[in-house]
mmCIF file of N, CA, C and O in Angstrom:
data_model
loop_
_atom_site.group_PDB
_atom_site.id
_atom_site.type_symbol
_atom_site.label_atom_id
_atom_site.label_comp_id
_atom_site.label_asym_id
_atom_site.label_seq_id
_atom_site.Cartn_x
_atom_site.Cartn_y
_atom_site.Cartn_z
ATOM 1 N N MET A 1 -21.150 10.565 -1.053
ATOM 2 C CA MET A 1 -21.151 11.182 -2.357
ATOM 3 C C MET A 1 -21.263 10.128 -3.454
ATOM 4 O O MET A 1 -22.120 10.201 -4.292
ATOM 5 N N PHE A 2 -20.383 9.126 -3.451
ATOM 6 C CA PHE A 2 -20.428 8.092 -4.473
ATOM 7 C C PHE A 2 -21.505 7.058 -4.194
ATOM 8 O O PHE A 2 -22.004 6.422 -5.112
ATOM 9 N N LYS A 3 -21.833 6.860 -2.921
ATOM 10 C CA LYS A 3 -22.862 5.881 -2.559
ATOM 11 C C LYS A 3 -24.188 6.216 -3.230
ATOM 12 O O LYS A 3 -24.920 5.329 -3.638
ATOM 13 N N ASN A 4 -24.482 7.496 -3.332
ATOM 14 C CA ASN A 4 -25.732 7.927 -3.960
ATOM 15 C C ASN A 4 -25.764 7.584 -5.441
ATOM 16 O O ASN A 4 -26.826 7.513 -6.027
ATOM 17 N N LYS A 5 -24.621 7.369 -6.036
ATOM 18 C CA LYS A 5 -24.535 7.065 -7.462
ATOM 19 C C LYS A 5 -24.220 5.595 -7.716
ATOM 20 O O LYS A 5 -23.859 5.220 -8.819
ATOM 21 N N SER A 6 -24.296 4.788 -6.675
ATOM 22 C CA SER A 6 -24.025 3.350 -6.766
ATOM 23 C C SER A 6 -22.616 3.054 -7.280
ATOM 24 O O SER A 6 -22.414 2.127 -8.059
ATOM 25 N N ILE A 7 -21.676 3.863 -6.853
ATOM 26 C CA ILE A 7 -20.283 3.657 -7.219
ATOM 27 C C ILE A 7 -19.560 3.089 -6.003
ATOM 28 O O ILE A 7 -19.617 3.650 -4.920
ATOM 29 N N ASP A 8 -18.900 1.963 -6.189
ATOM 30 C CA ASP A 8 -18.122 1.367 -5.119
ATOM 31 C C ASP A 8 -16.697 1.908 -5.182
ATOM 32 O O ASP A 8 -15.993 1.715 -6.173
ATOM 33 N N VAL A 9 -16.278 2.598 -4.153
ATOM 34 C CA VAL A 9 -14.936 3.155 -4.088
ATOM 35 C C VAL A 9 -14.046 2.190 -3.314
ATOM 36 O O VAL A 9 -14.393 1.745 -2.224
ATOM 37 N N VAL A 10 -12.902 1.885 -3.898
ATOM 38 C CA VAL A 10 -11.933 0.978 -3.290
ATOM 39 C C VAL A 10 -10.625 1.754 -3.141
ATOM 40 O O VAL A 10 -10.135 2.342 -4.094
ATOM 41 N N VAL A 11 -10.075 1.731 -1.924
ATOM 42 C CA VAL A 11 -8.848 2.474 -1.636
ATOM 43 C C VAL A 11 -7.819 1.518 -1.049
ATOM 44 O O VAL A 11 -8.125 0.765 -0.133
ATOM 45 N N ASN A 12 -6.605 1.551 -1.604
ATOM 46 C CA ASN A 12 -5.529 0.789 -0.976
ATOM 47 C C ASN A 12 -4.532 1.757 -0.350
ATOM 48 O O ASN A 12 -4.450 2.911 -0.727
ATOM 49 N N ASN A 13 -3.816 1.259 0.634
ATOM 50 C CA ASN A 13 -2.851 2.109 1.316
ATOM 51 C C ASN A 13 -1.502 2.061 0.614
ATOM 52 O O ASN A 13 -1.376 1.526 -0.486
ATOM 53 N N VAL A 14 -0.480 2.625 1.245
ATOM 54 C CA VAL A 14 0.839 2.782 0.650
ATOM 55 C C VAL A 14 1.784 1.723 1.215
ATOM 56 O O VAL A 14 1.836 1.508 2.429
ATOM 57 N N VAL A 15 2.526 1.089 0.334
ATOM 58 C CA VAL A 15 3.511 0.093 0.736
ATOM 59 C C VAL A 15 4.786 0.823 1.155
ATOM 60 O O VAL A 15 5.143 1.854 0.585
ATOM 61 N N GLY A 16 5.490 0.267 2.134
ATOM 62 C CA GLY A 16 6.731 0.871 2.587
ATOM 63 C C GLY A 16 7.828 0.794 1.541
ATOM 64 O O GLY A 16 7.650 0.224 0.464
ATOM 65 N N ILE A 17 8.987 1.373 1.863
ATOM 66 C CA ILE A 17 10.154 1.265 0.999
ATOM 67 C C ILE A 17 11.127 0.282 1.652
ATOM 68 O O ILE A 17 10.933 -0.146 2.784
ATOM 69 N N THR A 18 12.184 -0.083 0.910
ATOM 70 C CA THR A 18 13.129 -1.082 1.415
ATOM 71 C C THR A 18 14.562 -0.721 1.046
ATOM 72 O O THR A 18 14.790 0.040 0.097
ATOM 73 N N THR A 19 15.501 -1.268 1.766
ATOM 74 C CA THR A 19 16.917 -1.081 1.439
ATOM 75 C C THR A 19 17.349 -2.004 0.301
ATOM 76 O O THR A 19 18.353 -1.748 -0.356
ATOM 77 N N VAL A 20 16.585 -3.056 0.051
ATOM 78 C CA VAL A 20 16.940 -4.045 -0.978
ATOM 79 C C VAL A 20 16.931 -3.373 -2.350
ATOM 80 O O VAL A 20 15.983 -2.667 -2.704
ATOM 81 N N ASN A 21 17.979 -3.584 -3.115
ATOM 82 C CA ASN A 21 18.137 -3.022 -4.461
ATOM 83 C C ASN A 21 18.124 -1.491 -4.477
ATOM 84 O O ASN A 21 17.805 -0.889 -5.494
ATOM 85 N N SER A 22 18.437 -0.863 -3.356
ATOM 86 C CA SER A 22 18.402 0.598 -3.301
ATOM 87 C C SER A 22 19.663 1.144 -2.650
ATOM 88 O O SER A 22 20.467 0.399 -2.097
ATOM 89 N N SER A 23 19.787 2.461 -2.694
ATOM 90 C CA SER A 23 20.915 3.123 -2.037
ATOM 91 C C SER A 23 20.488 3.741 -0.706
ATOM 92 O O SER A 23 21.240 4.468 -0.086
ATOM 93 N N PHE A 24 19.261 3.420 -0.250
ATOM 94 C CA PHE A 24 18.757 3.972 1.003
ATOM 95 C C PHE A 24 19.441 3.323 2.197
ATOM 96 O O PHE A 24 19.657 2.113 2.215
ATOM 97 N N SER A 25 19.730 4.129 3.192
ATOM 98 C CA SER A 25 20.232 3.574 4.449
ATOM 99 C C SER A 25 19.056 3.019 5.248
ATOM 100 O O SER A 25 17.902 3.406 5.014
ATOM 101 N N GLN A 26 19.337 2.142 6.189
ATOM 102 C CA GLN A 26 18.266 1.610 7.036
ATOM 103 C C GLN A 26 17.599 2.733 7.814
ATOM 104 O O GLN A 26 16.390 2.731 8.017
ATOM 105 N N LYS A 27 18.379 3.727 8.227
ATOM 106 C CA LYS A 27 17.827 4.876 8.956
ATOM 107 C C LYS A 27 16.823 5.630 8.102
ATOM 108 O O LYS A 27 15.741 5.994 8.570
ATOM 109 N N ASP A 28 17.156 5.870 6.824
ATOM 110 C CA ASP A 28 16.231 6.563 5.922
ATOM 111 C C ASP A 28 14.973 5.738 5.669
ATOM 112 O O ASP A 28 13.867 6.267 5.640
ATOM 113 N N VAL A 29 15.154 4.439 5.484
ATOM 114 C CA VAL A 29 14.014 3.548 5.265
ATOM 115 C C VAL A 29 13.085 3.571 6.471
ATOM 116 O O VAL A 29 11.874 3.726 6.338
ATOM 117 N N ASP A 30 13.667 3.448 7.661
ATOM 118 C CA ASP A 30 12.846 3.452 8.876
ATOM 119 C C ASP A 30 12.097 4.770 9.044
ATOM 120 O O ASP A 30 10.908 4.780 9.371
ATOM 121 N N SER A 31 12.786 5.890 8.810
ATOM 122 C CA SER A 31 12.159 7.207 8.945
ATOM 123 C C SER A 31 11.005 7.372 7.959
ATOM 124 O O SER A 31 9.905 7.800 8.338
ATOM 125 N N ASN A 32 11.248 7.028 6.700
ATOM 126 C CA ASN A 32 10.194 7.143 5.686
ATOM 127 C C ASN A 32 9.043 6.186 5.955
ATOM 128 O O ASN A 32 7.877 6.545 5.784
ATOM 129 N N ASN A 33 9.357 4.976 6.381
ATOM 130 C CA ASN A 33 8.300 4.003 6.636
ATOM 131 C C ASN A 33 7.452 4.383 7.840
ATOM 132 O O ASN A 33 6.252 4.076 7.872
ATOM 133 N N ASN A 34 8.024 5.060 8.817
ATOM 134 C CA ASN A 34 7.222 5.572 9.931
ATOM 135 C C ASN A 34 6.229 6.621 9.437
ATOM 136 O O ASN A 34 5.076 6.650 9.877
ATOM 137 N N LYS A 35 6.660 7.464 8.518
ATOM 138 C CA LYS A 35 5.757 8.470 7.925
ATOM 139 C C LYS A 35 4.669 7.790 7.090
ATOM 140 O O LYS A 35 3.509 8.186 7.131
ATOM 141 N N ILE A 36 5.078 6.778 6.333
ATOM 142 C CA ILE A 36 4.107 6.031 5.522
ATOM 143 C C ILE A 36 3.074 5.362 6.417
ATOM 144 O O ILE A 36 1.877 5.382 6.113
ATOM 145 N N ALA A 37 3.502 4.781 7.519
ATOM 146 C CA ALA A 37 2.564 4.141 8.455
ATOM 147 C C ALA A 37 1.569 5.164 8.998
ATOM 148 O O ALA A 37 0.381 4.864 9.147
ATOM 149 N N GLU A 38 2.033 6.360 9.281
ATOM 150 C CA GLU A 38 1.143 7.415 9.768
ATOM 151 C C GLU A 38 0.134 7.810 8.689
ATOM 152 O O GLU A 38 -1.062 7.947 8.959
ATOM 153 N N ILE A 39 0.602 7.952 7.470
ATOM 154 C CA ILE A 39 -0.290 8.267 6.341
ATOM 155 C C ILE A 39 -1.297 7.140 6.143
ATOM 156 O O ILE A 39 -2.485 7.387 5.909
ATOM 157 N N ASN A 40 -0.840 5.893 6.249
ATOM 158 C CA ASN A 40 -1.745 4.754 6.090
ATOM 159 C C ASN A 40 -2.841 4.749 7.143
ATOM 160 O O ASN A 40 -3.981 4.387 6.864
ATOM 161 N N GLY A 41 -2.498 5.156 8.363
ATOM 162 C CA GLY A 41 -3.518 5.268 9.406
ATOM 163 C C GLY A 41 -4.577 6.294 9.032
ATOM 164 O O GLY A 41 -5.775 6.066 9.236
ATOM 165 N N TYR A 42 -4.142 7.397 8.470
ATOM 166 C CA TYR A 42 -5.075 8.437 8.015
ATOM 167 C C TYR A 42 -5.934 7.917 6.865
ATOM 168 O O TYR A 42 -7.151 8.119 6.855
ATOM 169 N N ILE A 43 -5.312 7.258 5.907
ATOM 170 C CA ILE A 43 -6.056 6.703 4.765
ATOM 171 C C ILE A 43 -7.131 5.736 5.258
ATOM 172 O O ILE A 43 -8.282 5.803 4.823
ATOM 173 N N LYS A 44 -6.760 4.859 6.172
ATOM 174 C CA LYS A 44 -7.729 3.883 6.697
ATOM 175 C C LYS A 44 -8.866 4.581 7.439
ATOM 176 O O LYS A 44 -10.039 4.231 7.271
ATOM 177 N N SER A 45 -8.533 5.570 8.226
ATOM 178 C CA SER A 45 -9.544 6.304 8.988
ATOM 179 C C SER A 45 -10.549 6.999 8.069
ATOM 180 O O SER A 45 -11.767 6.885 8.259
ATOM 181 N N VAL A 46 -10.048 7.696 7.088
ATOM 182 C CA VAL A 46 -10.935 8.413 6.153
ATOM 183 C C VAL A 46 -11.747 7.424 5.327
ATOM 184 O O VAL A 46 -12.944 7.627 5.100
ATOM 185 N N THR A 47 -11.110 6.354 4.892
ATOM 186 C CA THR A 47 -11.815 5.333 4.108
ATOM 187 C C THR A 47 -12.969 4.747 4.913
ATOM 188 O O THR A 47 -14.082 4.594 4.399
ATOM 189 N N ASN A 48 -12.717 4.420 6.170
ATOM 190 C CA ASN A 48 -13.776 3.884 7.030
ATOM 191 C C ASN A 48 -14.873 4.909 7.273
ATOM 192 O O ASN A 48 -16.060 4.580 7.245
ATOM 193 N N GLU A 49 -14.480 6.146 7.509
ATOM 194 C CA GLU A 49 -15.447 7.221 7.744
ATOM 195 C C GLU A 49 -16.367 7.413 6.536
ATOM 196 O O GLU A 49 -17.560 7.637 6.684
ATOM 197 N N MET A 50 -15.789 7.302 5.345
ATOM 198 C CA MET A 50 -16.561 7.482 4.109
ATOM 199 C C MET A 50 -17.303 6.207 3.700
ATOM 200 O O MET A 50 -18.025 6.198 2.716
ATOM 201 N N GLU A 51 -17.071 5.124 4.451
ATOM 202 C CA GLU A 51 -17.666 3.812 4.167
ATOM 203 C C GLU A 51 -17.251 3.266 2.805
ATOM 204 O O GLU A 51 -18.044 2.655 2.085
ATOM 205 N N TYR A 52 -15.994 3.481 2.463
ATOM 206 C CA TYR A 52 -15.411 2.916 1.251
ATOM 207 C C TYR A 52 -14.737 1.594 1.622
ATOM 208 O O TYR A 52 -14.477 1.317 2.787
ATOM 209 N N THR A 53 -14.428 0.816 0.628
ATOM 210 C CA THR A 53 -13.710 -0.431 0.848
ATOM 211 C C THR A 53 -12.227 -0.131 0.989
ATOM 212 O O THR A 53 -11.638 0.535 0.132
ATOM 213 N N PHE A 54 -11.634 -0.613 2.066
ATOM 214 C CA PHE A 54 -10.212 -0.397 2.337
ATOM 215 C C PHE A 54 -9.455 -1.694 2.110
ATOM 216 O O PHE A 54 -9.824 -2.737 2.643
ATOM 217 N N ILE A 55 -8.374 -1.624 1.334
ATOM 218 C CA ILE A 55 -7.527 -2.783 1.099
ATOM 219 C C ILE A 55 -6.156 -2.491 1.700
ATOM 220 O O ILE A 55 -5.476 -1.543 1.297
ATOM 221 N N ASP A 56 -5.757 -3.313 2.640
ATOM 222 C CA ASP A 56 -4.471 -3.145 3.315
ATOM 223 C C ASP A 56 -3.388 -3.866 2.516
ATOM 224 O O ASP A 56 -2.908 -4.929 2.893
ATOM 225 N N ILE A 57 -3.004 -3.261 1.398
ATOM 226 C CA ILE A 57 -2.003 -3.869 0.526
ATOM 227 C C ILE A 57 -0.640 -3.923 1.212
ATOM 228 O O ILE A 57 0.161 -4.819 0.956
ATOM 229 N N ALA A 58 -0.393 -2.970 2.106
ATOM 230 C CA ALA A 58 0.880 -2.960 2.831
ATOM 231 C C ALA A 58 1.036 -4.221 3.676
ATOM 232 O O ALA A 58 2.143 -4.759 3.799
ATOM 233 N N ALA A 59 -0.046 -4.708 4.244
ATOM 234 C CA ALA A 59 0.017 -5.920 5.060
ATOM 235 C C ALA A 59 0.438 -7.134 4.230
ATOM 236 O O ALA A 59 1.030 -8.077 4.749
ATOM 237 N N VAL A 60 0.152 -7.086 2.949
ATOM 238 C CA VAL A 60 0.484 -8.191 2.056
ATOM 239 C C VAL A 60 1.902 -8.037 1.491
ATOM 240 O O VAL A 60 2.634 -9.014 1.358
ATOM 241 N N MET A 61 2.295 -6.798 1.191
ATOM 242 C CA MET A 61 3.548 -6.569 0.478
ATOM 243 C C MET A 61 4.725 -6.175 1.371
ATOM 244 O O MET A 61 5.871 -6.229 0.928
ATOM 245 N N ASN A 62 4.455 -5.798 2.588
ATOM 246 C CA ASN A 62 5.545 -5.482 3.508
ATOM 247 C C ASN A 62 6.040 -6.756 4.178
ATOM 248 O O ASN A 62 5.322 -7.762 4.231
ATOM 249 N N LYS A 63 7.265 -6.692 4.706
ATOM 250 C CA LYS A 63 7.784 -7.813 5.480
ATOM 251 C C LYS A 63 6.854 -8.069 6.660
ATOM 252 O O LYS A 63 6.204 -7.142 7.154
ATOM 253 N N GLN A 64 6.792 -9.299 7.115
ATOM 254 C CA GLN A 64 5.917 -9.653 8.235
ATOM 255 C C GLN A 64 6.290 -8.837 9.473
ATOM 256 O O GLN A 64 7.464 -8.708 9.812
ATOM 257 N N ASN A 65 5.271 -8.262 10.119
ATOM 258 C CA ASN A 65 5.441 -7.445 11.328
ATOM 259 C C ASN A 65 6.390 -6.272 11.112
ATOM 260 O O ASN A 65 7.182 -5.926 11.986
ATOM 261 N N SER A 66 6.326 -5.666 9.934
ATOM 262 C CA SER A 66 7.229 -4.568 9.597
ATOM 263 C C SER A 66 6.522 -3.575 8.685
ATOM 264 O O SER A 66 5.559 -3.922 8.007
ATOM 265 N N ASN A 67 7.028 -2.351 8.658
ATOM 266 C CA ASN A 67 6.533 -1.345 7.712
ATOM 267 C C ASN A 67 7.394 -1.309 6.459
ATOM 268 O O ASN A 67 7.185 -0.466 5.590
ATOM 269 N N GLU A 68 8.375 -2.200 6.358
ATOM 270 C CA GLU A 68 9.295 -2.215 5.219
ATOM 271 C C GLU A 68 8.814 -3.195 4.147
ATOM 272 O O GLU A 68 8.459 -4.333 4.436
ATOM 273 N N MET A 69 8.829 -2.725 2.894
ATOM 274 C CA MET A 69 8.421 -3.580 1.780
ATOM 275 C C MET A 69 9.320 -4.812 1.682
ATOM 276 O O MET A 69 10.524 -4.730 1.897
ATOM 277 N N ASN A 70 8.724 -5.932 1.343
ATOM 278 C CA ASN A 70 9.479 -7.142 1.044
ATOM 279 C C ASN A 70 10.339 -6.849 -0.186
ATOM 280 O O ASN A 70 9.828 -6.479 -1.236
ATOM 281 N N GLY A 71 11.636 -7.001 -0.050
ATOM 282 C CA GLY A 71 12.559 -6.674 -1.135
ATOM 283 C C GLY A 71 12.354 -7.481 -2.404
ATOM 284 O O GLY A 71 12.807 -7.072 -3.472
ATOM 285 N N ASP A 72 11.660 -8.605 -2.307
ATOM 286 C CA ASP A 72 11.368 -9.412 -3.504
ATOM 287 C C ASP A 72 10.430 -8.698 -4.467
ATOM 288 O O ASP A 72 10.288 -9.132 -5.607
ATOM 289 N N TYR A 73 9.792 -7.615 -4.015
ATOM 290 C CA TYR A 73 8.778 -6.938 -4.824
ATOM 291 C C TYR A 73 9.247 -5.612 -5.412
ATOM 292 O O TYR A 73 8.435 -4.853 -5.943
ATOM 293 N N SER A 74 10.542 -5.307 -5.336
ATOM 294 C CA SER A 74 11.006 -3.988 -5.763
ATOM 295 C C SER A 74 12.227 -4.043 -6.662
ATOM 296 O O SER A 74 13.106 -4.892 -6.503
ATOM 297 N N THR A 75 12.294 -3.089 -7.586
ATOM 298 C CA THR A 75 13.456 -2.946 -8.464
ATOM 299 C C THR A 75 14.486 -2.002 -7.881
ATOM 300 O O THR A 75 15.666 -2.113 -8.161
ATOM 301 N N ASP A 76 14.031 -1.035 -7.057
ATOM 302 C CA ASP A 76 14.918 0.034 -6.600
ATOM 303 C C ASP A 76 14.659 0.472 -5.162
ATOM 304 O O ASP A 76 15.113 1.527 -4.736
ATOM 305 N N GLY A 77 13.904 -0.313 -4.417
ATOM 306 C CA GLY A 77 13.580 0.039 -3.042
ATOM 307 C C GLY A 77 12.288 0.801 -2.892
ATOM 308 O O GLY A 77 11.772 0.956 -1.791
ATOM 309 N N VAL A 78 11.737 1.302 -4.004
ATOM 310 C CA VAL A 78 10.494 2.101 -3.980
ATOM 311 C C VAL A 78 9.447 1.522 -4.921
ATOM 312 O O VAL A 78 8.301 1.319 -4.531
ATOM 313 N N HIS A 79 9.831 1.294 -6.151
ATOM 314 C CA HIS A 79 8.880 0.875 -7.194
ATOM 315 C C HIS A 79 8.778 -0.644 -7.262
ATOM 316 O O HIS A 79 9.758 -1.358 -7.019
ATOM 317 N N PHE A 80 7.592 -1.113 -7.639
ATOM 318 C CA PHE A 80 7.372 -2.553 -7.766
ATOM 319 C C PHE A 80 8.102 -3.098 -8.983
ATOM 320 O O PHE A 80 8.212 -2.433 -10.012
ATOM 321 N N ASN A 81 8.529 -4.347 -8.882
ATOM 322 C CA ASN A 81 9.004 -5.098 -10.039
ATOM 323 C C ASN A 81 7.841 -5.960 -10.530
ATOM 324 O O ASN A 81 6.706 -5.809 -10.056
ATOM 325 N N ALA A 82 8.107 -6.871 -11.453
ATOM 326 C CA ALA A 82 7.031 -7.703 -11.995
ATOM 327 C C ALA A 82 6.342 -8.518 -10.906
ATOM 328 O O ALA A 82 5.109 -8.631 -10.885
ATOM 329 N N ALA A 83 7.125 -9.069 -9.982
ATOM 330 C CA ALA A 83 6.534 -9.860 -8.891
ATOM 331 C C ALA A 83 5.656 -8.982 -8.004
ATOM 332 O O ALA A 83 4.586 -9.410 -7.563
ATOM 333 N N GLY A 84 6.101 -7.767 -7.737
ATOM 334 C CA GLY A 84 5.314 -6.834 -6.927
ATOM 335 C C GLY A 84 4.009 -6.461 -7.597
ATOM 336 O O GLY A 84 2.951 -6.439 -6.955
ATOM 337 N N TYR A 85 4.075 -6.170 -8.873
ATOM 338 C CA TYR A 85 2.835 -5.833 -9.591
ATOM 339 C C TYR A 85 1.885 -7.025 -9.647
ATOM 340 O O TYR A 85 0.670 -6.860 -9.606
ATOM 341 N N ARG A 86 2.415 -8.231 -9.707
ATOM 342 C CA ARG A 86 1.565 -9.432 -9.734
ATOM 343 C C ARG A 86 0.805 -9.558 -8.417
ATOM 344 O O ARG A 86 -0.389 -9.812 -8.405
ATOM 345 N N VAL A 87 1.501 -9.359 -7.308
ATOM 346 C CA VAL A 87 0.852 -9.431 -5.993
ATOM 347 C C VAL A 87 -0.197 -8.333 -5.883
ATOM 348 O O VAL A 87 -1.326 -8.582 -5.465
ATOM 349 N N TRP A 88 0.167 -7.116 -6.250
ATOM 350 C CA TRP A 88 -0.752 -5.972 -6.186
ATOM 351 C C TRP A 88 -2.008 -6.268 -7.017
ATOM 352 O O TRP A 88 -3.126 -6.091 -6.552
ATOM 353 N N PHE A 89 -1.802 -6.751 -8.240
ATOM 354 C CA PHE A 89 -2.926 -7.084 -9.115
ATOM 355 C C PHE A 89 -3.799 -8.171 -8.496
ATOM 356 O O PHE A 89 -5.027 -8.051 -8.472
ATOM 357 N N ASP A 90 -3.180 -9.221 -8.002
ATOM 358 C CA ASP A 90 -3.943 -10.337 -7.440
ATOM 359 C C ASP A 90 -4.795 -9.918 -6.244
ATOM 360 O O ASP A 90 -5.899 -10.428 -6.053
ATOM 361 N N VAL A 91 -4.291 -8.986 -5.454
ATOM 362 C CA VAL A 91 -5.054 -8.522 -4.292
ATOM 363 C C VAL A 91 -6.185 -7.596 -4.736
ATOM 364 O O VAL A 91 -7.315 -7.681 -4.224
ATOM 365 N N LEU A 92 -5.929 -6.720 -5.680
ATOM 366 C CA LEU A 92 -6.955 -5.743 -6.104
ATOM 367 C C LEU A 92 -7.991 -6.319 -7.079
ATOM 368 O O LEU A 92 -9.133 -5.863 -7.089
ATOM 369 N N ALA A 93 -7.611 -7.295 -7.864
ATOM 370 C CA ALA A 93 -8.485 -7.816 -8.931
ATOM 371 C C ALA A 93 -9.882 -8.190 -8.470
ATOM 372 O O ALA A 93 -10.862 -7.823 -9.148
ATOM 373 N N PRO A 94 -10.073 -8.858 -7.348
ATOM 374 C CA PRO A 94 -11.429 -9.229 -6.962
ATOM 375 C C PRO A 94 -12.353 -8.016 -6.716
ATOM 376 O O PRO A 94 -13.567 -8.138 -6.782
ATOM 377 N N TYR A 95 -11.754 -6.868 -6.490
ATOM 378 C CA TYR A 95 -12.555 -5.675 -6.197
ATOM 379 C C TYR A 95 -12.913 -4.880 -7.453
ATOM 380 O O TYR A 95 -13.823 -4.061 -7.431
ATOM 381 N N VAL A 96 -12.175 -5.089 -8.535
ATOM 382 C CA VAL A 96 -12.374 -4.261 -9.720
ATOM 383 C C VAL A 96 -12.720 -5.039 -10.984
ATOM 384 O O VAL A 96 -13.066 -4.443 -11.993
ATOM 385 N N ILE A 97 -12.605 -6.348 -10.924
ATOM 386 C CA ILE A 97 -12.909 -7.142 -12.133
ATOM 387 C C ILE A 97 -14.225 -7.857 -11.939
ATOM 388 O O ILE A 97 -14.536 -8.388 -10.938
#
């Protein structure tokens, strides 16, 4: 659809949540992050099928070998802080600027 109009579509996936700076239990974080990982698999599959550019932001912002966000990037366990937005921007910028 967009290819015919010379529009480059870029899609990033969803970063996990964390217990750092939050009131979430590890059990809740793990349960939600398993759902997020499943959604990310769907996002990647559809993105590839549509031949869009896929950016695995979760691989950059989550803890190594984990579905949990690096706590250094969050104010409340869900939302990015300034450091998180800087990483997100730095990864996406080459695709949109």
